[in-house]
Coordinates of N, CA and C in Angstrom, one line a residue:
Chain A
G1 N 0.8 -1.2 0.0 CA 0.0 0.0 0.0 C 0.8 1.3 0.0
A2 N 0.2 2.4 -0.2 CA 0.9 3.7 -0.2 C 1.4 4.0 1.2
V3 N 2.5 4.7 1.2 CA 3.2 5.0 2.4 C 3.2 6.5 2.7
V4 N 2.7 6.8 3.9 CA 2.7 8.2 4.4 C 3.6 8.3 5.6
S5 N 4.5 9.3 5.6 CA 5.4 9.5 6.7 C 5.1 10.8 7.4
Q6 N 5.4 10.9 8.7 CA 5.3 12.1 9.4 C 6.6 12.4 10.1
H7 N 6.8 13.7 10.3 CA 8.0 14.2 11.0 C 7.7 15.4 11.8
P8 N 8.1 15.5 13.1 CA 8.7 14.4 13.8 C 7.7 13.4 14.3
S9 N 8.2 12.3 14.9 CA 7.3 11.3 15.5 C 6.8 11.8 16.9
W10 N 7.7 12.6 17.5 CA 7.2 13.1 18.8 C 8.0 14.4 19.0
V11 N 7.3 15.3 19.7 CA 7.9 16.6 20.0 C 7.4 17.2 21.3
I12 N 8.3 17.8 22.1 CA 8.0 18.5 23.3 C 8.3 19.9 23.1
C13 N 7.4 20.8 23.4 CA 7.6 22.2 23.3 C 7.1 23.0 24.5
K14 N 7.5 24.2 24.6 CA 7.1 25.0 25.7 C 5.8 25.8 25.3
S15 N 5.0 26.0 26.3 CA 3.8 26.8 26.1 C 4.1 28.1 25.5
G16 N 3.3 28.5 24.4 CA 3.5 29.7 23.7 C 4.3 29.6 22.5
T17 N 5.0 28.5 22.3 CA 5.8 28.4 21.1 C 5.0 27.7 20.0
S18 N 5.5 27.7 18.8 CA 4.9 27.1 17.6 C 5.6 25.8 17.2
V19 N 4.9 24.9 16.7 CA 5.4 23.6 16.3 C 4.9 23.2 14.9
K20 N 5.8 22.8 14.1 CA 5.4 22.4 12.7 C 5.6 20.9 12.6
I21 N 4.5 20.3 12.0 CA 4.5 18.8 11.8 C 4.4 18.6 10.3
E22 N 5.3 17.8 9.7 CA 5.3 17.5 8.3 C 4.6 16.2 8.0
C23 N 3.9 16.1 6.9 CA 3.3 14.9 6.4 C 3.7 14.7 4.9
R24 N 4.3 13.6 4.6 CA 4.7 13.3 3.2 C 4.1 12.0 2.7
S25 N 3.7 12.1 1.4 CA 3.4 10.9 0.7 C 4.7 10.4 0.0
L26 N 5.1 9.2 0.3 CA 6.4 8.8 -0.1 C 6.5 8.3 -1.6
D27 N 5.5 7.5 -2.0 CA 5.5 6.9 -3.3 C 4.3 7.2 -4.1
F28 N 3.7 8.3 -3.8 CA 2.6 8.7 -4.7 C 2.3 10.2 -4.5
Q29 N 1.5 10.7 -5.3 CA 1.2 12.2 -5.2 C -0.2 12.3 -4.6
A30 N -0.4 13.2 -3.7 CA -1.6 13.3 -3.0 C -2.2 14.7 -3.1
T31 N -3.2 14.9 -3.9 CA -3.8 16.2 -4.0 C -4.6 16.6 -2.8
T32 N -5.0 15.6 -2.0 CA -5.8 15.8 -0.8 C -5.2 15.1 0.4
M33 N -4.9 15.8 1.4 CA -4.4 15.2 2.7 C -5.4 15.6 3.8
F34 N -5.4 14.9 4.9 CA -6.2 15.1 6.0 C -5.4 15.2 7.3
W35 N -5.9 16.0 8.2 CA -5.2 16.1 9.5 C -6.2 15.7 10.6
Y36 N -5.8 14.8 11.4 CA -6.7 14.3 12.5 C -5.9 14.6 13.9
R37 N -6.7 14.6 14.9 CA -6.2 14.7 16.3 C -6.8 13.7 17.1
Q38 N -6.0 13.1 18.0 CA -6.6 12.0 18.8 C -6.1 12.2 20.3
F39 N -7.0 12.4 21.2 CA -6.7 12.5 22.6 C -6.7 11.1 23.2
P40 N -6.0 10.9 24.3 CA -5.9 9.6 24.9 C -7.2 8.9 25.1
K41 N -7.3 7.6 24.7 CA -8.4 6.8 24.8 C -9.7 7.3 24.1
Q42 N -9.4 8.2 23.1 CA -10.5 8.7 22.3 C -10.3 8.3 20.8
S43 N -11.3 8.6 20.0 CA -11.2 8.2 18.6 C -10.5 9.4 17.9
L44 N -10.3 9.2 16.6 CA -9.7 10.2 15.8 C -10.7 11.3 15.5
M45 N -10.3 12.5 15.5 CA -11.2 13.6 15.1 C -10.6 14.4 14.0
L46 N -11.4 14.5 12.9 CA -10.9 15.2 11.7 C -10.8 16.7 12.0
M47 N -9.6 17.2 11.8 CA -9.4 18.7 12.0 C -9.7 19.5 10.7
A48 N -9.0 19.0 9.6 CA -9.1 19.8 8.4 C -8.7 18.9 7.2
T49 N -9.2 19.3 6.0 CA -8.9 18.7 4.8 C -7.9 19.7 4.0
S50 N -6.8 19.2 3.6 CA -5.8 20.0 3.0 C -5.7 19.7 1.5
N51 N -5.9 20.7 0.6 CA -5.9 20.5 -0.8 C -4.7 21.2 -1.4
E52 N -3.9 20.5 -2.2 CA -2.7 21.1 -2.8 C -3.1 22.3 -3.6
G53 N -2.4 23.4 -3.3 CA -2.5 24.6 -4.0 C -3.7 25.5 -3.6
S54 N -4.4 25.1 -2.6 CA -5.6 25.9 -2.2 C -5.7 25.9 -0.6
K55 N -6.6 26.7 -0.1 CA -6.8 26.8 1.3 C -7.4 25.5 1.9
A56 N -7.0 25.2 3.1 CA -7.5 24.0 3.8 C -9.0 24.3 4.2
T57 N -9.7 23.2 4.3 CA -11.1 23.3 4.8 C -11.1 22.7 6.2
Y58 N -11.5 23.6 7.2 CA -11.5 23.2 8.6 C -12.8 22.7 9.0
E59 N -12.8 21.7 9.9 CA -14.0 21.2 10.5 C -14.5 22.2 11.6
Q60 N -15.8 22.1 11.9 CA -16.4 23.0 12.8 C -15.7 22.9 14.2
G61 N -15.4 24.1 14.7 CA -14.8 24.1 16.0 C -13.3 24.1 16.0
V62 N -12.7 23.9 14.9 CA -11.2 23.9 14.8 C -10.7 25.3 14.3
E63 N -9.9 25.9 15.1 CA -9.4 27.3 14.9 C -8.4 27.3 13.7
K64 N -8.7 27.9 12.6 CA -7.8 27.9 11.5 C -6.6 28.8 11.7
D65 N -6.7 29.8 12.6 CA -5.6 30.6 12.8 C -4.6 30.0 13.8
K66 N -5.1 29.0 14.5 CA -4.2 28.3 15.5 C -3.5 27.1 14.8
F67 N -4.3 26.4 14.0 CA -3.7 25.3 13.3 C -3.6 25.6 11.8
L68 N -2.4 26.1 11.5 CA -2.1 26.5 10.1 C -1.7 25.3 9.2
I69 N -2.4 25.2 8.1 CA -2.1 24.0 7.2 C -1.6 24.6 5.9
N70 N -0.6 24.0 5.4 CA 0.0 24.4 4.1 C 0.2 23.1 3.3
H71 N -0.3 23.1 2.1 CA -0.1 22.0 1.2 C 0.5 22.4 -0.1
A72 N 1.8 22.8 0.0 CA 2.4 23.5 -1.1 C 2.8 22.6 -2.3
S73 N 2.9 21.3 -2.0 CA 3.3 20.4 -3.1 C 2.4 19.1 -3.1
L74 N 2.5 18.3 -4.1 CA 1.7 17.1 -4.1 C 2.1 16.0 -3.2
T75 N 3.3 16.2 -2.5 CA 3.8 15.2 -1.6 C 4.0 15.7 -0.2
L76 N 3.6 16.9 0.1 CA 3.9 17.5 1.4 C 2.8 18.4 1.9
S77 N 2.4 18.1 3.1 CA 1.4 19.0 3.8 C 2.0 19.2 5.2
T78 N 1.9 20.5 5.7 CA 2.4 20.8 7.0 C 1.3 21.3 7.9
L79 N 1.4 21.0 9.2 CA 0.5 21.5 10.2 C 1.3 22.2 11.2
T80 N 1.0 23.5 11.4 CA 1.7 24.3 12.4 C 0.7 24.6 13.5
V81 N 1.1 24.2 14.7 CA 0.3 24.6 15.9 C 0.9 25.8 16.4
T82 N 0.2 26.9 16.3 CA 0.8 28.2 16.8 C 0.4 28.5 18.2
S83 N 1.3 29.1 18.9 CA 1.1 29.5 20.3 C 0.5 28.3 21.1
A84 N 1.3 27.2 21.1 CA 0.7 26.0 21.6 C 0.5 26.1 23.1
H85 N -0.5 25.4 23.6 CA -0.8 25.4 25.1 C -0.9 23.9 25.5
P86 N -0.8 23.6 26.8 CA -0.9 22.2 27.2 C -2.1 21.5 26.7
E87 N -3.3 22.2 26.5 CA -4.5 21.5 26.0 C -4.3 21.1 24.6
D88 N -3.3 21.6 23.9 CA -3.0 21.1 22.5 C -2.2 19.9 22.4
S89 N -1.8 19.4 23.6 CA -1.1 18.1 23.6 C -2.0 17.0 23.2
S90 N -1.5 16.3 22.2 CA -2.3 15.3 21.5 C -1.5 14.5 20.6
F91 N -2.2 13.5 20.0 CA -1.6 12.7 18.9 C -2.1 13.2 17.6
Y92 N -1.3 13.7 16.7 CA -1.7 14.3 15.5 C -1.3 13.4 14.3
I93 N -2.3 13.1 13.5 CA -2.2 12.1 12.5 C -2.6 12.7 11.1
C94 N -1.8 12.5 10.1 CA -2.2 12.9 8.8 C -2.5 11.7 8.0
S95 N -3.2 11.9 6.9 CA -3.5 10.9 6.0 C -3.6 11.5 4.6
A96 N -3.5 10.6 3.6 CA -3.6 11.0 2.2 C -4.5 10.1 1.5
R97 N -5.2 10.7 0.5 CA -6.2 10.0 -0.3 C -5.6 9.5 -1.6
V98 N -5.9 8.2 -1.9 CA -5.3 7.7 -3.1 C -6.4 7.1 -3.9
L99 N -6.3 7.3 -5.2 CA -7.3 6.8 -6.1 C -7.2 5.3 -6.2
S100 N -8.2 4.5 -6.0 CA -8.2 3.1 -6.0 C -9.2 2.6 -7.2
G101 N -8.6 2.0 -8.2 CA -9.4 1.7 -9.3 C -9.7 3.0 -10.1
R102 N -10.9 3.1 -10.8 CA -11.2 4.3 -11.6 C -11.9 5.3 -10.8
T103 N -12.7 4.9 -9.8 CA -13.6 5.9 -9.2 C -13.6 5.8 -7.7
S104 N -12.9 4.8 -7.1 CA -13.0 4.7 -5.7 C -11.7 5.2 -5.0
Y105 N -11.7 5.5 -3.8 CA -10.6 6.1 -3.1 C -10.2 5.3 -1.8
E106 N -9.0 5.2 -1.5 CA -8.5 4.7 -0.2 C -7.8 5.8 0.5
Q107 N -7.7 5.7 1.8 CA -7.0 6.7 2.6 C -5.9 6.0 3.4
Y108 N -4.7 6.5 3.3 CA -3.6 5.9 4.0 C -3.1 6.9 5.1
F109 N -2.8 6.4 6.2 CA -2.4 7.2 7.4 C -0.9 7.2 7.7
G110 N -0.5 8.3 8.2 CA 0.9 8.4 8.7 C 0.9 7.8 10.1
P111 N 2.1 7.6 10.6 CA 2.3 7.0 11.9 C 2.0 7.9 13.1
G112 N 1.7 9.2 12.8 CA 1.3 10.1 13.9 C 2.5 10.8 14.5
T113 N 2.2 11.9 15.1 CA 3.1 12.8 15.9 C 2.6 13.1 17.2
R114 N 3.3 12.7 18.2 CA 2.9 12.9 19.6 C 3.4 14.3 20.0
L115 N 2.5 15.2 20.3 CA 2.9 16.6 20.7 C 2.6 16.7 22.2
T116 N 3.6 17.1 23.0 CA 3.5 17.4 24.4 C 3.9 18.9 24.6
V117 N 3.0 19.7 25.2 CA 3.2 21.1 25.4 C 3.4 21.2 26.9
T118 N 4.5 21.7 27.4 CA 4.7 21.9 28.8 C 4.5 23.3 29.3
Chain B
D1 N -23.9 12.3 8.5 CA -23.2 11.1 8.1 C -23.9 9.9 8.7
A2 N -24.1 8.8 8.0 CA -24.7 7.6 8.5 C -23.8 7.1 9.6
K3 N -24.3 6.5 10.7 CA -23.6 6.1 11.8 C -23.4 4.6 11.8
T4 N -22.4 4.2 12.5 CA -22.2 2.7 12.7 C -22.2 2.4 14.2
T5 N -22.5 1.2 14.5 CA -22.5 0.7 15.9 C -21.7 -0.5 16.0
Q6 N -20.7 -0.5 16.9 CA -19.8 -1.6 17.1 C -19.7 -2.0 18.6
P7 N -19.4 -3.2 18.9 CA -19.2 -3.5 20.3 C -17.9 -2.8 20.8
N8 N -18.0 -2.4 22.0 CA -16.8 -1.7 22.6 C -15.5 -2.6 22.6
S9 N -15.7 -3.9 22.9 CA -14.5 -4.7 22.9 C -14.9 -6.2 22.6
M10 N -13.9 -6.9 22.1 CA -14.1 -8.3 21.9 C -12.8 -9.0 22.2
E11 N -12.9 -10.3 22.5 CA -11.7 -11.1 22.8 C -11.7 -12.3 21.9
S12 N -10.4 -12.7 21.6 CA -10.3 -13.9 20.8 C -9.0 -14.6 21.2
N13 N -8.9 -15.8 20.8 CA -7.7 -16.6 21.0 C -6.9 -16.7 19.8
E14 N -5.6 -16.7 20.0 CA -4.6 -16.8 18.9 C -5.0 -18.0 18.0
E15 N -4.8 -17.8 16.7 CA -5.0 -18.8 15.6 C -6.5 -19.2 15.4
E16 N -7.4 -18.5 16.1 CA -8.8 -18.7 15.9 C -9.4 -17.6 15.0
P17 N -10.5 -17.9 14.3 CA -11.1 -16.8 13.5 C -11.8 -15.8 14.4
V18 N -11.9 -14.6 13.9 CA -12.6 -13.5 14.6 C -13.6 -12.9 13.7
H19 N -14.8 -12.7 14.3 CA -15.8 -12.0 13.5 C -16.2 -10.7 14.2
L20 N -15.9 -9.6 13.6 CA -16.1 -8.3 14.2 C -17.4 -7.7 13.5
P21 N -18.4 -7.5 14.3 CA -19.7 -7.0 13.7 C -19.8 -5.5 13.6
C22 N -20.6 -5.0 12.7 CA -20.8 -3.6 12.6 C -22.3 -3.4 12.1
N23 N -23.0 -2.6 12.8 CA -24.4 -2.3 12.4 C -24.4 -0.9 11.8
H24 N -25.1 -0.8 10.6 CA -25.2 0.5 10.0 C -26.6 0.5 9.3
S25 N -27.6 0.6 10.1 CA -29.0 0.5 9.7 C -29.4 1.7 8.8
T26 N -28.7 2.8 8.9 CA -29.1 4.0 8.1 C -28.2 4.2 6.9
I27 N -27.6 3.2 6.5 CA -26.7 3.3 5.4 C -27.4 3.7 4.1
S28 N -26.8 4.5 3.3 CA -27.4 4.9 2.0 C -26.8 4.1 0.9
G29 N -27.4 4.2 -0.3 CA -27.0 3.4 -1.4 C -25.6 3.7 -1.9
T30 N -25.1 4.9 -1.6 CA -23.8 5.3 -2.1 C -22.7 5.3 -1.0
D31 N -23.1 4.7 0.1 CA -22.1 4.6 1.2 C -21.2 3.4 1.0
Y32 N -19.9 3.6 1.0 CA -19.0 2.5 1.1 C -18.7 2.1 2.6
I33 N -18.5 0.8 2.8 CA -18.1 0.3 4.1 C -16.6 0.1 4.2
H34 N -16.0 0.9 5.1 CA -14.5 0.8 5.2 C -14.2 0.3 6.6
W35 N -13.1 -0.5 6.7 CA -12.6 -1.0 7.9 C -11.1 -0.5 8.0
Y36 N -10.8 0.1 9.2 CA -9.5 0.4 9.5 C -9.2 -0.2 10.9
R37 N -7.9 -0.3 11.2 CA -7.5 -0.7 12.5 C -6.4 0.2 13.0
Q38 N -6.3 0.3 14.3 CA -5.2 1.1 14.9 C -4.5 0.4 16.0
L39 N -3.3 0.2 15.8 CA -2.5 -0.4 16.9 C -2.1 0.8 17.9
P40 N -1.7 0.4 19.1 CA -1.4 1.5 20.1 C -0.3 2.4 19.6
S41 N -0.5 3.7 19.7 CA 0.4 4.7 19.4 C 0.8 4.7 17.9
Q42 N -0.1 4.3 17.0 CA 0.2 4.3 15.6 C -1.0 4.9 14.9
G43 N -0.7 5.3 13.6 CA -1.8 5.7 12.8 C -2.7 4.6 12.4
P44 N -3.9 4.8 12.0 CA -4.8 3.8 11.5 C -4.2 3.1 10.2
E45 N -4.6 1.9 10.1 CA -4.1 1.1 8.9 C -5.4 0.6 8.2
Y46 N -5.3 0.8 6.9 CA -6.4 0.3 6.0 C -6.5 -1.2 6.1
V47 N -7.7 -1.7 6.2 CA -7.9 -3.2 6.3 C -8.6 -3.6 5.0
I48 N -9.8 -3.1 4.8 CA -10.6 -3.5 3.6 C -11.8 -2.6 3.4
H49 N -12.4 -2.6 2.3 CA -13.6 -1.8 2.1 C -14.5 -2.5 1.0
G50 N -15.7 -2.2 1.0 CA -16.6 -2.8 0.0 C -17.9 -1.9 -0.1
L51 N -18.7 -2.3 -1.1 CA -19.9 -1.5 -1.3 C -21.1 -2.4 -1.2
T52 N -21.2 -3.5 -2.0 CA -22.3 -4.4 -1.9 C -21.9 -5.8 -1.8
S53 N -20.9 -6.2 -2.5 CA -20.5 -7.6 -2.5 C -19.4 -7.9 -1.4
N54 N -19.4 -9.1 -1.0 CA -18.3 -9.6 -0.1 C -16.9 -9.3 -0.7
V55 N -16.0 -9.0 0.1 CA -14.6 -8.7 -0.4 C -13.6 -9.5 0.4
N56 N -12.6 -9.9 -0.3 CA -11.5 -10.6 0.4 C -10.1 -10.0 0.0
N57 N -9.2 -9.9 0.9 CA -7.9 -9.5 0.6 C -7.0 -10.3 1.5
R58 N -5.7 -9.9 1.5 CA -4.7 -10.8 2.2 C -4.9 -10.6 3.7
M59 N -5.5 -9.5 4.1 CA -5.6 -9.2 5.6 C -6.9 -9.8 6.2
A60 N -8.0 -9.7 5.4 CA -9.3 -10.1 6.0 C -10.3 -10.3 4.9
S61 N -11.5 -10.6 5.4 CA -12.7 -10.7 4.5 C -13.7 -9.8 5.1
L62 N -14.5 -9.3 4.2 CA -15.6 -8.4 4.6 C -16.9 -9.0 4.1
A63 N -17.8 -9.4 5.0 CA -19.1 -9.9 4.6 C -20.2 -8.9 4.8
I64 N -20.9 -8.6 3.8 CA -21.9 -7.5 3.8 C -23.3 -8.2 3.7
A65 N -24.1 -7.8 4.6 CA -25.5 -8.4 4.6 C -26.2 -7.9 3.3
E66 N -27.2 -8.7 2.9 CA -27.9 -8.5 1.7 C -28.6 -7.1 1.7
D67 N -29.1 -6.7 2.8 CA -29.8 -5.4 3.0 C -28.8 -4.3 3.3
R68 N -27.5 -4.7 3.4 CA -26.4 -3.7 3.7 C -26.5 -3.0 5.0
K69 N -27.4 -3.5 5.9 CA -27.6 -2.8 7.2 C -26.6 -3.3 8.2
S70 N -25.8 -4.2 7.9 CA -24.8 -4.7 8.8 C -23.6 -5.3 8.0
S71 N -22.5 -5.4 8.6 CA -21.4 -6.1 7.9 C -20.5 -6.7 9.0
T72 N -19.6 -7.6 8.6 CA -18.8 -8.3 9.5 C -17.4 -8.4 8.9
L73 N -16.4 -8.0 9.7 CA -15.0 -8.1 9.3 C -14.5 -9.5 9.9
I74 N -13.9 -10.3 9.0 CA -13.5 -11.6 9.4 C -12.0 -11.7 9.3
L75 N -11.4 -11.9 10.5 CA -9.9 -12.3 10.5 C -9.9 -13.8 10.6
H76 N -9.3 -14.4 9.6 CA -9.4 -15.9 9.5 C -8.6 -16.6 10.6
R77 N -7.5 -16.1 10.9 CA -6.7 -16.7 12.0 C -6.0 -15.6 12.8
A78 N -6.5 -15.2 13.9 CA -6.0 -14.1 14.7 C -4.6 -14.4 15.2
T79 N -3.8 -13.3 15.1 CA -2.5 -13.4 15.7 C -2.4 -12.3 16.8
L80 N -1.3 -12.3 17.6 CA -1.2 -11.3 18.6 C -1.0 -9.9 18.0
R81 N -0.5 -9.9 16.7 CA -0.3 -8.6 16.1 C -1.6 -8.0 15.6
D82 N -2.7 -8.8 15.7 CA -4.0 -8.3 15.2 C -4.7 -7.5 16.4
A83 N -4.1 -7.6 17.5 CA -4.7 -6.8 18.7 C -4.7 -5.3 18.4
A84 N -5.9 -4.7 18.3 CA -5.9 -3.3 17.9 C -7.4 -2.8 18.1
V85 N -7.6 -1.6 17.8 CA -9.0 -1.0 17.7 C -9.4 -1.1 16.3
Y86 N -10.5 -1.7 16.0 CA -11.0 -1.8 14.7 C -12.2 -0.9 14.5
Y87 N -12.1 -0.1 13.4 CA -13.1 0.9 13.1 C -13.9 0.5 11.9
C88 N -15.2 0.6 12.0 CA -16.1 0.4 10.8 C -16.6 1.8 10.5
I89 N -16.4 2.2 9.2 CA -16.7 3.5 8.8 C -17.5 3.5 7.5
L90 N -18.5 4.3 7.5 CA -19.3 4.5 6.3 C -18.7 5.8 5.6
R91 N -18.5 5.6 4.3 CA -18.0 6.8 3.5 C -18.9 7.0 2.4
D92 N -19.4 8.3 2.3 CA -20.2 8.7 1.2 C -19.5 8.7 -0.1
G93 N -19.8 7.9 -1.1 CA -19.1 7.8 -2.3 C -19.7 8.7 -3.4
R94 N -20.6 9.5 -3.1 CA -21.2 10.3 -4.1 C -20.3 11.3 -4.8
G95 N -19.2 11.7 -4.1 CA -18.3 12.6 -4.6 C -17.2 12.0 -5.5
D96 N -17.2 10.7 -5.5 CA -16.0 10.0 -6.1 C -15.9 10.3 -7.6
L97 N -17.0 10.2 -8.3 CA -16.9 10.5 -9.7 C -16.6 11.9 -10.1
A98 N -16.8 12.8 -9.1 CA -16.4 14.2 -9.3 C -15.0 14.5 -8.8
G99 N -14.2 13.4 -8.5 CA -12.9 13.7 -8.1 C -12.7 13.5 -6.6
G100 N -13.7 13.0 -5.9 CA -13.6 12.7 -4.5 C -13.7 14.0 -3.7
S101 N -14.4 14.9 -4.2 CA -14.5 16.2 -3.4 C -15.1 16.1 -2.1
N102 N -16.0 15.1 -1.9 CA -16.7 15.0 -0.6 C -16.1 13.9 0.2
Y103 N -14.9 13.4 -0.2 CA -14.3 12.3 0.5 C -14.0 12.7 2.0
K104 N -14.5 11.9 2.9 CA -14.2 12.2 4.3 C -14.4 10.9 5.1
L105 N -13.5 10.6 6.0 CA -13.7 9.4 6.9 C -14.0 10.0 8.3
T106 N -15.1 9.5 8.9 CA -15.4 9.9 10.3 C -15.3 8.7 11.1
F107 N -14.4 8.8 12.1 CA -14.2 7.6 13.0 C -15.1 7.6 14.2
G108 N -15.6 6.5 14.5 CA -16.4 6.3 15.7 C -15.4 5.7 16.8
K109 N -16.0 5.0 17.8 CA -15.2 4.6 18.9 C -14.5 3.2 18.6
G110 N -15.0 2.5 17.7 CA -14.4 1.2 17.3 C -14.5 0.1 18.3
T111 N -14.0 -1.0 17.9 CA -14.0 -2.2 18.8 C -12.5 -2.5 19.2
L112 N -12.3 -2.6 20.4 CA -11.0 -3.0 20.9 C -10.9 -4.5 20.9
L113 N -10.0 -5.1 20.1 CA -9.9 -6.5 20.0 C -8.7 -6.9 20.8
T114 N -8.9 -7.8 21.7 CA -7.8 -8.4 22.5 C -7.6 -9.9 22.0
V115 N -6.4 -10.2 21.7 CA -6.0 -11.6 21.3 C -5.2 -12.3 22.4
N116 N -5.8 -13.4 22.8 CA -5.1 -14.1 23.9 C -4.2 -15.2 23.3
P117 N -3.0 -15.3 23.9 CA -2.0 -16.3 23.4 C -2.5 -17.7 23.7

């Protein structure tokens, strides 16, 4: 299957600083990538849909000015958590959509990035 | 979005088959049934998906009821590495022909599968 990587795999930062997480599709081009957040013992929550060359679409309740998404190329999307606070500590997971057959799609996920804000 | 209902947890023994059920009574005709699993501290992994017919791949089989209101993920021989949270997700396929513009996966709570040695 298609491979999606994330960097870093974990990061610790101080409150008030910004953190950038990279998501790359390694062996395919992804016009659409997705960013999820997962708190401990909870399910994944979709934060935003990232489209190459255009603005991201954010889910209701997600602050677009706090979670900056850039999808500048067909293989790279970045999520920047600005002015991070302890409540932003979470597991951030990206995924990329891949065409499967002629009209169906599959979605492949990265390994996740554990963010801890102190 | 159409919702799915899964048991919170299930247990199995190693090398035995596992049948993970999923109810989706409000499924629409254009909804695909997707299964993903997530091992601890990892991103979800694609398992299988289908629309109307039963599907088989190297990981599992997907049995879809004739009325499509339920489905079952079948792991033919469970191993310890199959211990994970399994998510059954309905995905609206209406946007696929238009380039997948409406593509979105919404995760529920899933089923935590424990495999005993």
